[in-house]
Short mmCIF file of C-alpha atoms in Angstrom, two decimals:
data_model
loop_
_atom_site.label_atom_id
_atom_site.label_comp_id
_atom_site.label_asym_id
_atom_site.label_seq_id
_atom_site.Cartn_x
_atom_site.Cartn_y
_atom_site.Cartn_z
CA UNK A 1 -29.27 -24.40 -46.26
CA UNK A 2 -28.91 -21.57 -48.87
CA UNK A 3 -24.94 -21.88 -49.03
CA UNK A 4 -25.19 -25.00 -50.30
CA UNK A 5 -26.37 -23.35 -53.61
CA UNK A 6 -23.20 -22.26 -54.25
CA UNK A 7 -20.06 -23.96 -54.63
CA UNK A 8 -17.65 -23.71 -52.35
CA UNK A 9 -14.70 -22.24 -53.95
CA UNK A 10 -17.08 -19.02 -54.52
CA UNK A 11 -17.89 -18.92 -50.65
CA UNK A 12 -16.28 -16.86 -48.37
CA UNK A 13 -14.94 -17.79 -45.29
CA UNK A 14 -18.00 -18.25 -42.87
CA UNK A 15 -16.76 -18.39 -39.06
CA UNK A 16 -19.59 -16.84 -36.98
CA UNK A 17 -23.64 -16.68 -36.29
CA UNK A 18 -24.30 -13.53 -38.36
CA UNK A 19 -22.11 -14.70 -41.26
CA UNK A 20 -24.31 -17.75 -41.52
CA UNK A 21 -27.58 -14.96 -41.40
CA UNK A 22 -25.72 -12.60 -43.62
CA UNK A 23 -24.90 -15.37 -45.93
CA UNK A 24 -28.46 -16.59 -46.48
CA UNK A 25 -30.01 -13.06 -47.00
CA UNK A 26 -27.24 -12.41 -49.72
CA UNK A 27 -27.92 -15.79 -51.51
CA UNK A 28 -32.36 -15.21 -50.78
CA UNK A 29 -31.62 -11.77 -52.58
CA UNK A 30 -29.92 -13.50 -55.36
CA UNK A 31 -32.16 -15.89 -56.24
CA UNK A 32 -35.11 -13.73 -55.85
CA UNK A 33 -33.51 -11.24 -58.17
CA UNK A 34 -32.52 -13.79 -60.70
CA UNK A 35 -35.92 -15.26 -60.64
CA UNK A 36 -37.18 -11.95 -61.31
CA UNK A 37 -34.65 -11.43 -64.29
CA UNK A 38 -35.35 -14.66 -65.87
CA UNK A 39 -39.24 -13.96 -65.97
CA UNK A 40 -38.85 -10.72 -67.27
CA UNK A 41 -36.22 -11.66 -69.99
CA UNK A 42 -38.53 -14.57 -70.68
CA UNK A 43 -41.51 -12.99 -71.23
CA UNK A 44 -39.42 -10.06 -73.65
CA UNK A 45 -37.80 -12.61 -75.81
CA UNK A 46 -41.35 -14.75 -75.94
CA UNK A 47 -43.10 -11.96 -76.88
CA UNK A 48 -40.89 -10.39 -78.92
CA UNK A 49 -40.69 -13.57 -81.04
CA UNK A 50 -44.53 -14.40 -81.08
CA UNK A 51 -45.25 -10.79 -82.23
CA UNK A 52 -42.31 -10.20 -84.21
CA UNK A 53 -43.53 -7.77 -87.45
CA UNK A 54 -45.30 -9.90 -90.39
CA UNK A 55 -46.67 -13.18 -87.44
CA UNK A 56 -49.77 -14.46 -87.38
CA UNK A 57 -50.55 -13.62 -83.84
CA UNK A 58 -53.51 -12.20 -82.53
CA UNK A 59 -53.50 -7.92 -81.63
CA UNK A 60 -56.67 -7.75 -80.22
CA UNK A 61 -57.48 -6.04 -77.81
CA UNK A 62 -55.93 -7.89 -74.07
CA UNK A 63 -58.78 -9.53 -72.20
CA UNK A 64 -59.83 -7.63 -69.05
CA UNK A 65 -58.71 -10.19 -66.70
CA UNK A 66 -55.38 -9.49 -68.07
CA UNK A 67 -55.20 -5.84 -68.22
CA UNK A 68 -56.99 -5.44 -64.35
CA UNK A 69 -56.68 -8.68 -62.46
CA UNK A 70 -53.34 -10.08 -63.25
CA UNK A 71 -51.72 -6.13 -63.28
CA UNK A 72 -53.28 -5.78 -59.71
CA UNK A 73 -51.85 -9.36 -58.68
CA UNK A 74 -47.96 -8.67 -60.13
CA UNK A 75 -48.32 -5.64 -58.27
CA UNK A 76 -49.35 -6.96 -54.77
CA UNK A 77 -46.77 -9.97 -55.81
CA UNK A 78 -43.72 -7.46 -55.94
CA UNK A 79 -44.65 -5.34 -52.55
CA UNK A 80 -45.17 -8.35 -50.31
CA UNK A 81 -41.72 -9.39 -52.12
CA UNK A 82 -40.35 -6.78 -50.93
CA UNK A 83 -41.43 -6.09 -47.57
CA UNK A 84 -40.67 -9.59 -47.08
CA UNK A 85 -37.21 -8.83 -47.81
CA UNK A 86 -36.98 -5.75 -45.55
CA UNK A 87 -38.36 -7.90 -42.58
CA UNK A 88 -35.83 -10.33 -43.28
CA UNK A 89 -33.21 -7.86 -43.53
CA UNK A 90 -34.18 -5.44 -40.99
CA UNK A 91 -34.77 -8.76 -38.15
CA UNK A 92 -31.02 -9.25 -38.54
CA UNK A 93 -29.50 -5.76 -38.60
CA UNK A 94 -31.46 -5.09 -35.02
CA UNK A 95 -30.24 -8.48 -33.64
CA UNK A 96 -27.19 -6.88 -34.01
CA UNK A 97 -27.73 -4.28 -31.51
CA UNK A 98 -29.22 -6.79 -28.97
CA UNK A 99 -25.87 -8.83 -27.61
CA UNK A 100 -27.09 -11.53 -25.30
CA UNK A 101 -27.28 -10.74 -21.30
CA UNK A 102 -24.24 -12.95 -20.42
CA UNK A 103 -22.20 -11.74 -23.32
CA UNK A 104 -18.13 -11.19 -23.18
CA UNK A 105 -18.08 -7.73 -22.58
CA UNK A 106 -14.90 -6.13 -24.54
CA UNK A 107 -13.94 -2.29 -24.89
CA UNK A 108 -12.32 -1.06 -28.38
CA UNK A 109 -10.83 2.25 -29.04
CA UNK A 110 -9.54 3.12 -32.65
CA UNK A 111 -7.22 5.61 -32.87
CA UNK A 112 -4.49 6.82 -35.54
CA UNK A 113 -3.47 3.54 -36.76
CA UNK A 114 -4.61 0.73 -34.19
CA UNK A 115 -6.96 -0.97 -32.21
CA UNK A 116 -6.66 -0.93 -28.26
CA UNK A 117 -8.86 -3.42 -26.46
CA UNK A 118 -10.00 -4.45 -23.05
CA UNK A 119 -11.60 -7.25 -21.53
CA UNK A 120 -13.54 -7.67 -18.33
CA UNK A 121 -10.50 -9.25 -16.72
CA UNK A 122 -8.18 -6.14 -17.43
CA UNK A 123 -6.37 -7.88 -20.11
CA UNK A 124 -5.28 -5.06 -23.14
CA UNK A 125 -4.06 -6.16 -26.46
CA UNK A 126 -3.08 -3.65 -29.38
CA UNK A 127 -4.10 -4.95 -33.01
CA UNK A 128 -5.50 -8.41 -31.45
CA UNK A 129 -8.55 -9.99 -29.64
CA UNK A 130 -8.56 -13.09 -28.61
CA UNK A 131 -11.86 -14.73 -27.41
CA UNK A 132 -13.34 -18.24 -27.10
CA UNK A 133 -15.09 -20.46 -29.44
CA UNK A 134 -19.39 -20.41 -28.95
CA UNK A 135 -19.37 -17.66 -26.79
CA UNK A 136 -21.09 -14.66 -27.18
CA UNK A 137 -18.73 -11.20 -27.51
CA UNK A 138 -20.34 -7.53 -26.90
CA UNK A 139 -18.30 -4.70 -28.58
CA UNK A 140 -18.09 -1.26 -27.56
CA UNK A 141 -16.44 1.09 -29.83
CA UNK A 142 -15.31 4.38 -29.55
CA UNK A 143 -12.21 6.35 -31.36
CA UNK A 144 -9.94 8.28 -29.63
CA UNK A 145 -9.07 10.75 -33.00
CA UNK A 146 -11.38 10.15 -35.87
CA UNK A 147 -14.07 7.73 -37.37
CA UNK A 148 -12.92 4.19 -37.77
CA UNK A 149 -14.59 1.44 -38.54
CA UNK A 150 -14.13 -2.24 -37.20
CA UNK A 151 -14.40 -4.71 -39.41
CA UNK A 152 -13.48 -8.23 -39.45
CA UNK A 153 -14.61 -10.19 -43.10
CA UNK A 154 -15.03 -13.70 -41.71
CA UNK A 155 -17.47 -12.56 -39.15
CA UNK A 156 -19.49 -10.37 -41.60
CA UNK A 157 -19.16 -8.19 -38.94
CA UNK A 158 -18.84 -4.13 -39.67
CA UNK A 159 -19.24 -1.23 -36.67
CA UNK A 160 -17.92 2.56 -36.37
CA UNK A 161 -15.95 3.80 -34.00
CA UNK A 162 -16.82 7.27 -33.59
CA UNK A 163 -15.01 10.30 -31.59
CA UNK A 164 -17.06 11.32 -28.49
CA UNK A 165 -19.78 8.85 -28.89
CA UNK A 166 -20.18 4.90 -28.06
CA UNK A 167 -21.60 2.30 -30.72
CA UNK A 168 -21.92 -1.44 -29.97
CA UNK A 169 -22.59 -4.31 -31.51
CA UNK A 170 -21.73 -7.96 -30.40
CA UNK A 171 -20.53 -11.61 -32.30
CA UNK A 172 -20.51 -15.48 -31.79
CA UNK A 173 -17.65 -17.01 -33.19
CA UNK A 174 -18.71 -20.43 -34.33
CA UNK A 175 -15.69 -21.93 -35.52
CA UNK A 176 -11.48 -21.72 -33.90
CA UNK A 177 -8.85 -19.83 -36.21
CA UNK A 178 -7.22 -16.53 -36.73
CA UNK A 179 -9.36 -14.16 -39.24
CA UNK A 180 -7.96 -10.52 -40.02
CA UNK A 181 -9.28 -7.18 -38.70
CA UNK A 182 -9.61 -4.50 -40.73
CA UNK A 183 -10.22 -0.76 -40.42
CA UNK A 184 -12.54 0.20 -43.54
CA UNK A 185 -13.59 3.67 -42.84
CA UNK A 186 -10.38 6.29 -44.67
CA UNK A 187 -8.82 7.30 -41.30
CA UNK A 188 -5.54 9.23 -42.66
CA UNK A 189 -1.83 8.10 -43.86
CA UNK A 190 -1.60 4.73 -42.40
CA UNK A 191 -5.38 3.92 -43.29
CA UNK A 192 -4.07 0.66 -45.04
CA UNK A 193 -1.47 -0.58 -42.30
CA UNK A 194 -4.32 -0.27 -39.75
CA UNK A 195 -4.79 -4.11 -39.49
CA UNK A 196 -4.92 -6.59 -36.60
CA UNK A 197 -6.68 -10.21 -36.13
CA UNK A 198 -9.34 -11.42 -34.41
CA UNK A 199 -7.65 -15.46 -32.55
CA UNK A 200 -11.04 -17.67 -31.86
CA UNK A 201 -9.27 -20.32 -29.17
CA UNK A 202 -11.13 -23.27 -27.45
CA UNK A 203 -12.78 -22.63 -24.16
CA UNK A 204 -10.34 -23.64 -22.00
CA UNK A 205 -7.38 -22.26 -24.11
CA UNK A 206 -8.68 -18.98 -23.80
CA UNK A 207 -8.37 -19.30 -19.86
CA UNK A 208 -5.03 -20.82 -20.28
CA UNK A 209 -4.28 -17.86 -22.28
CA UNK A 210 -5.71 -15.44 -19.78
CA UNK A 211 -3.97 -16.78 -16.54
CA UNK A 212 -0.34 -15.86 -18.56
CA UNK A 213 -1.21 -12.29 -19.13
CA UNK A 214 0.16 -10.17 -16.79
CA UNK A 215 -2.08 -9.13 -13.76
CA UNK A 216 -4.24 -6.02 -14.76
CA UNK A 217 -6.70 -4.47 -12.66
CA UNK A 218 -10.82 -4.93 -14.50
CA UNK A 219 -12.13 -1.41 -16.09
CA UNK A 220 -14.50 -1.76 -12.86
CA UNK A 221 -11.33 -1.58 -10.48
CA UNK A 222 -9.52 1.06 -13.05
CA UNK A 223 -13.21 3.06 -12.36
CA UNK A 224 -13.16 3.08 -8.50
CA UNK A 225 -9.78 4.66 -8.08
CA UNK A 226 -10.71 7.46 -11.02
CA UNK A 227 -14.22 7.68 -9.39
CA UNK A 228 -11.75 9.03 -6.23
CA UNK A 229 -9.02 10.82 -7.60
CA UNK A 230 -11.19 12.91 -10.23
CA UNK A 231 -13.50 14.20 -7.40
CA UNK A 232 -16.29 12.45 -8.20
CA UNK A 233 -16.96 10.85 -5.20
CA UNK A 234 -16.93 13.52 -3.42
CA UNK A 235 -20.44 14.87 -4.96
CA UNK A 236 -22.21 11.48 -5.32
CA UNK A 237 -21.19 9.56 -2.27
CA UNK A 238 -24.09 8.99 -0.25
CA UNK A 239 -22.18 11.20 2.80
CA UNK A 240 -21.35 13.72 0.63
CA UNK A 241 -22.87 17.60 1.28
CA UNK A 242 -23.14 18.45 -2.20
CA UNK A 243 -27.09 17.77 -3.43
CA UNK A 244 -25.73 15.49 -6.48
CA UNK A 245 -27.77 12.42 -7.21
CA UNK A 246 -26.91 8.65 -5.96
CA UNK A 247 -24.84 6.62 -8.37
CA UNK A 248 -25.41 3.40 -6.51
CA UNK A 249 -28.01 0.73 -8.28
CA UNK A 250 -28.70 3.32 -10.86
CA UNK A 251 -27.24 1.45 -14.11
CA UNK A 252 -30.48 0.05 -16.49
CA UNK A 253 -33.15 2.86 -14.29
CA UNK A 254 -34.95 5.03 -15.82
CA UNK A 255 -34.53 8.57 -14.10
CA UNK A 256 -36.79 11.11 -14.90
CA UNK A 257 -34.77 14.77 -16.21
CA UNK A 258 -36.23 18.56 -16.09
CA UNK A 259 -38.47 19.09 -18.39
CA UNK A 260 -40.59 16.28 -17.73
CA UNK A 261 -38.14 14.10 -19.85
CA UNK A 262 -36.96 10.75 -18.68
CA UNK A 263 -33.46 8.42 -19.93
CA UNK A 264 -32.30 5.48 -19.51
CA UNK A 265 -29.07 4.89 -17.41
CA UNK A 266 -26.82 3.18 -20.28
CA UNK A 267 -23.26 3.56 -21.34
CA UNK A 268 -24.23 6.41 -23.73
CA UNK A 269 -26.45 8.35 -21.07
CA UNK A 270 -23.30 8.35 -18.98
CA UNK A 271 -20.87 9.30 -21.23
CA UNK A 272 -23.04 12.24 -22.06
CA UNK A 273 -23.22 12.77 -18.07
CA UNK A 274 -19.54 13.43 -18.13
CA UNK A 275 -18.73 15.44 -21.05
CA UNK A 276 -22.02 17.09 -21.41
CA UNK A 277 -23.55 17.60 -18.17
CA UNK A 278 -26.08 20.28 -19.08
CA UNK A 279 -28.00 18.37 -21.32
CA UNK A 280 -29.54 15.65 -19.46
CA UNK A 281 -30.12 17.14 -15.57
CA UNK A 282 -31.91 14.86 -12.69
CA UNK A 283 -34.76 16.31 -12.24
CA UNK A 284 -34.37 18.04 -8.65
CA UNK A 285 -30.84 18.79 -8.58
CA UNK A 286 -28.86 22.08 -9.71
CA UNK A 287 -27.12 21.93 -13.07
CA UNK A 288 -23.63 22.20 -11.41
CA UNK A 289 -21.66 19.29 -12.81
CA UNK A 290 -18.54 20.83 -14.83
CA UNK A 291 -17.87 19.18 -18.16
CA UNK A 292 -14.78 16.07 -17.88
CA UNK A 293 -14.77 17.25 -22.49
CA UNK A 294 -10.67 17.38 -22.83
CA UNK A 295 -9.99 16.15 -19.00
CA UNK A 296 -10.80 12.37 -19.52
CA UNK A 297 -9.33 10.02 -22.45
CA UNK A 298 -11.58 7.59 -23.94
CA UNK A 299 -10.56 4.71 -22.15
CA UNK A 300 -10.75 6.87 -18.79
CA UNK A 301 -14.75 7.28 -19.59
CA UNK A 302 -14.81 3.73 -20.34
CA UNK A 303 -13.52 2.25 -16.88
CA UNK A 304 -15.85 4.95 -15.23
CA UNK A 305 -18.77 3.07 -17.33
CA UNK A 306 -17.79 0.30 -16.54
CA UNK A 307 -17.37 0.84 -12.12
CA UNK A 308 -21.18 2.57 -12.50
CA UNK A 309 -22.32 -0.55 -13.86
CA UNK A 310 -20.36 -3.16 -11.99
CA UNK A 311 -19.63 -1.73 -8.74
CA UNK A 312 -16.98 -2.94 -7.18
CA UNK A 313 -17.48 -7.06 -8.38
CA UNK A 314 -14.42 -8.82 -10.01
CA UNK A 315 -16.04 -10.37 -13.14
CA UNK A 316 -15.00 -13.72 -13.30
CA UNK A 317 -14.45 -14.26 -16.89
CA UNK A 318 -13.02 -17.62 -16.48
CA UNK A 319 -15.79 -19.46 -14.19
CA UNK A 320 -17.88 -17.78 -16.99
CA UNK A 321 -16.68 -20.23 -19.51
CA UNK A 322 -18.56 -23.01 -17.30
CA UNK A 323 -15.12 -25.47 -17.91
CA UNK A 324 -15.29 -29.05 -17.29
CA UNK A 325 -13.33 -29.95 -14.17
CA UNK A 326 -10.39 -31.63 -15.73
CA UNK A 327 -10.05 -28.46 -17.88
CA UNK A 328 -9.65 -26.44 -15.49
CA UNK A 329 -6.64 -23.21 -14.74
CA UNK A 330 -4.13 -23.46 -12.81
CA UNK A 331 -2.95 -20.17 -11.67
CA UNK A 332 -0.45 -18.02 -13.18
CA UNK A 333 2.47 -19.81 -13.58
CA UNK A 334 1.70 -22.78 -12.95
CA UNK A 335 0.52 -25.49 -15.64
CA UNK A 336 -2.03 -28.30 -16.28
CA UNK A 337 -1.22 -31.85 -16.17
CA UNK A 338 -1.75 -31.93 -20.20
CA UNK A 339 0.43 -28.34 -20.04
CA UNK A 340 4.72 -28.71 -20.73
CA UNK A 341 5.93 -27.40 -18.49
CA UNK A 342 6.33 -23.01 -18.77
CA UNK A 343 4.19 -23.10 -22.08
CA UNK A 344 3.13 -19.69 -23.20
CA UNK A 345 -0.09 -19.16 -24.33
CA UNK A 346 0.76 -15.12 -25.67
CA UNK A 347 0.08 -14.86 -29.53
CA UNK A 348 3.39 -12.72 -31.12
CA UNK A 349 2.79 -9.41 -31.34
CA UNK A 350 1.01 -8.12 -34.60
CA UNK A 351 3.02 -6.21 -37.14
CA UNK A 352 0.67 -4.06 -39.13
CA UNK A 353 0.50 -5.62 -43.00
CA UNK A 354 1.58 -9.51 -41.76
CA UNK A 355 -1.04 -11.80 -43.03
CA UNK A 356 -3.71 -13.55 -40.45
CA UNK A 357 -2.96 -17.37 -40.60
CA UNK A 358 -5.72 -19.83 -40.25
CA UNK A 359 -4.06 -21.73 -37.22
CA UNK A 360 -4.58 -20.82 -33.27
CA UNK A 361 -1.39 -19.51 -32.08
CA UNK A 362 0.29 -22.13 -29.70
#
């Protein structure tokens, strides 16, 4: 491996999948570019000595395999160089865009000086995000003010969180610990205190953990009553007697817009649905959908998302985590048989500017 060309105490903490790929591009890069300095240099102080003023060196004129061949070589040399390191480069960056299918699915919202998340299993933490160890984690991000930017060091993982709009990208912690989060886009006063942590637990100490936070209702759940109580049922219901299109199976589809256009039913197709209505209209139907801009919070358009895509199903985050039988949850408030008896499993709350420890909270 490429780390191991450096020594240790000049490493960085490496805890996930994309450090490990950021890692070797950094450490390719620098020993391509010091290769590259070292010839040059070379070749200057050679030459400048052989040819220094008053030397017996030859100053003919350079022989034409020089001058033609060899220029025409160190040229072709340097571009496949360097498209070799944009491939390289560029291979990574997408695969960070591309979270795998049965990935953790968690919602983030920066806002004015915190992080709010969700999980699939309703559970919200402020400054802190607790996952498991070798499983995959899909981020969406969106800010509730103005443009943040999530970044946690040890993951080498960096996102924005913009205002009106949804980015994503997605992790695989490879190793357990506690590893700071960081906000590294200027977002105002408190810019500096707007820290949290990132807890990597074992497999089946993340479900312990789950089953002792208190019951929440999924974003899906969340969606279904909103999906009610803002109306919105009332148009695209199958029953319903206003000409709005079906909502039902539609998530991944492509549906075809006036125009002649077509899009992709994804989480930023809907949230432009909702606050922008006009934009993107089914082709057949009547542009009469008001704008939700100013009538639904971030996290509202989130849990709406999330009930389009999931229906009604409870995701079962826990059976997820394929457990071994004797590691296996008891329910809430009750314990294993390796459990003391009424152990908590809930991390202290964060206080913005205390330091991330390298230890799993008990």
């Amino acid at each position: 491996m490429l780390d191991a060309l450096i020594p240790a105490f000049l490493r960085p903490e490496s805890a996930s999948v994309q450090a490990a790929k950021v890692d070797a591009i950094f450490i390719g890069l620098l020993l391509i570019s010091s290769a590259i300095v070292l010839l040059v240099v070379g070749l200057v102080v050679t030459f400048a000595i052989r040819f220094r003023r008053g030397s017996s060196a030859k100053r003919g004129e350079m022989p034409s395999l020089v001058s033609r061949e060899f220029e025409i070589g160190w040229t072709a040399a340097t571009l496949f160089i360097f498209l070799f390191i944009f491939w390289w480069a560029a291979s990574i960056e997408i695969g960070a865009f591309s979270a795998p299918k049965d990935a953790i699915e968690i919602h983030v919202v920066g806002k004015q000086w915190m992080w709010k998340t969700q999980g699939p299993s309703g559970t919200r933490e402020i400054n802190e995000l607790h996952v498991p160890v070798g499983a995959p984690v899909r981020l969406l991000l969106t800010s509730q003010d103005v443009i943040h930017s999530f970044y946690v060091p040890a993951f080498r993982l960096k996102r924005d969180a913009l205002p009106y709009q949804q980015t994503e990208t997605w992790f695989q912690a490879t190793k357990t610990g506690t590893y700071h989060l960081l906000c590294t886009e200027y977002c105002g006063t408190d810019h500096s205190r707007m820290l949290g942590r990132v807890i990597v637990m074992e497999p089946q100490d993340y479900a312990q953990w789950l089953t002792k936070q208190p019951e929440r209702d999924g974003l899906a759940e969340r969606g279904e009553r909103l999906f009610s109580e803002r109306g919105c049922s009332g148009c695209h219901n199958a029953g319903s007697k206003v000409h709005a299109p079906s909502l039902a199976g539609i998530w991944g589809q492509s549906v075809p817009l006036e125009g002649g256009r077509t899009a992709t039913v994804d989480e930023a197709y809907i949230r432009d649905s909702i606050l922008q209505p006009q934009r993107d209209v089914v082709a057949g139907y009547e542009p009469i959908m008001p704008s939700y801009e100013g009538k639904l919070s971030d996290g509202e358009i989130q849990a709406l998302t999330a009930y389009i895509r999931h229906g009604t199903d409870r995701f079962d985050l826990i059976g997820s985590l394929n457990l071994a039988p004797a590691q296996n949850i008891c329910a809430p408030g009750e314990t294993t048989q390796e459990s003391a008896p009424n152990q908590s499993l809930r991390s202290p709350a964060m206080v913005p500017g205390a330091p991330a420890s390298g230890d799993t909270p008990p």
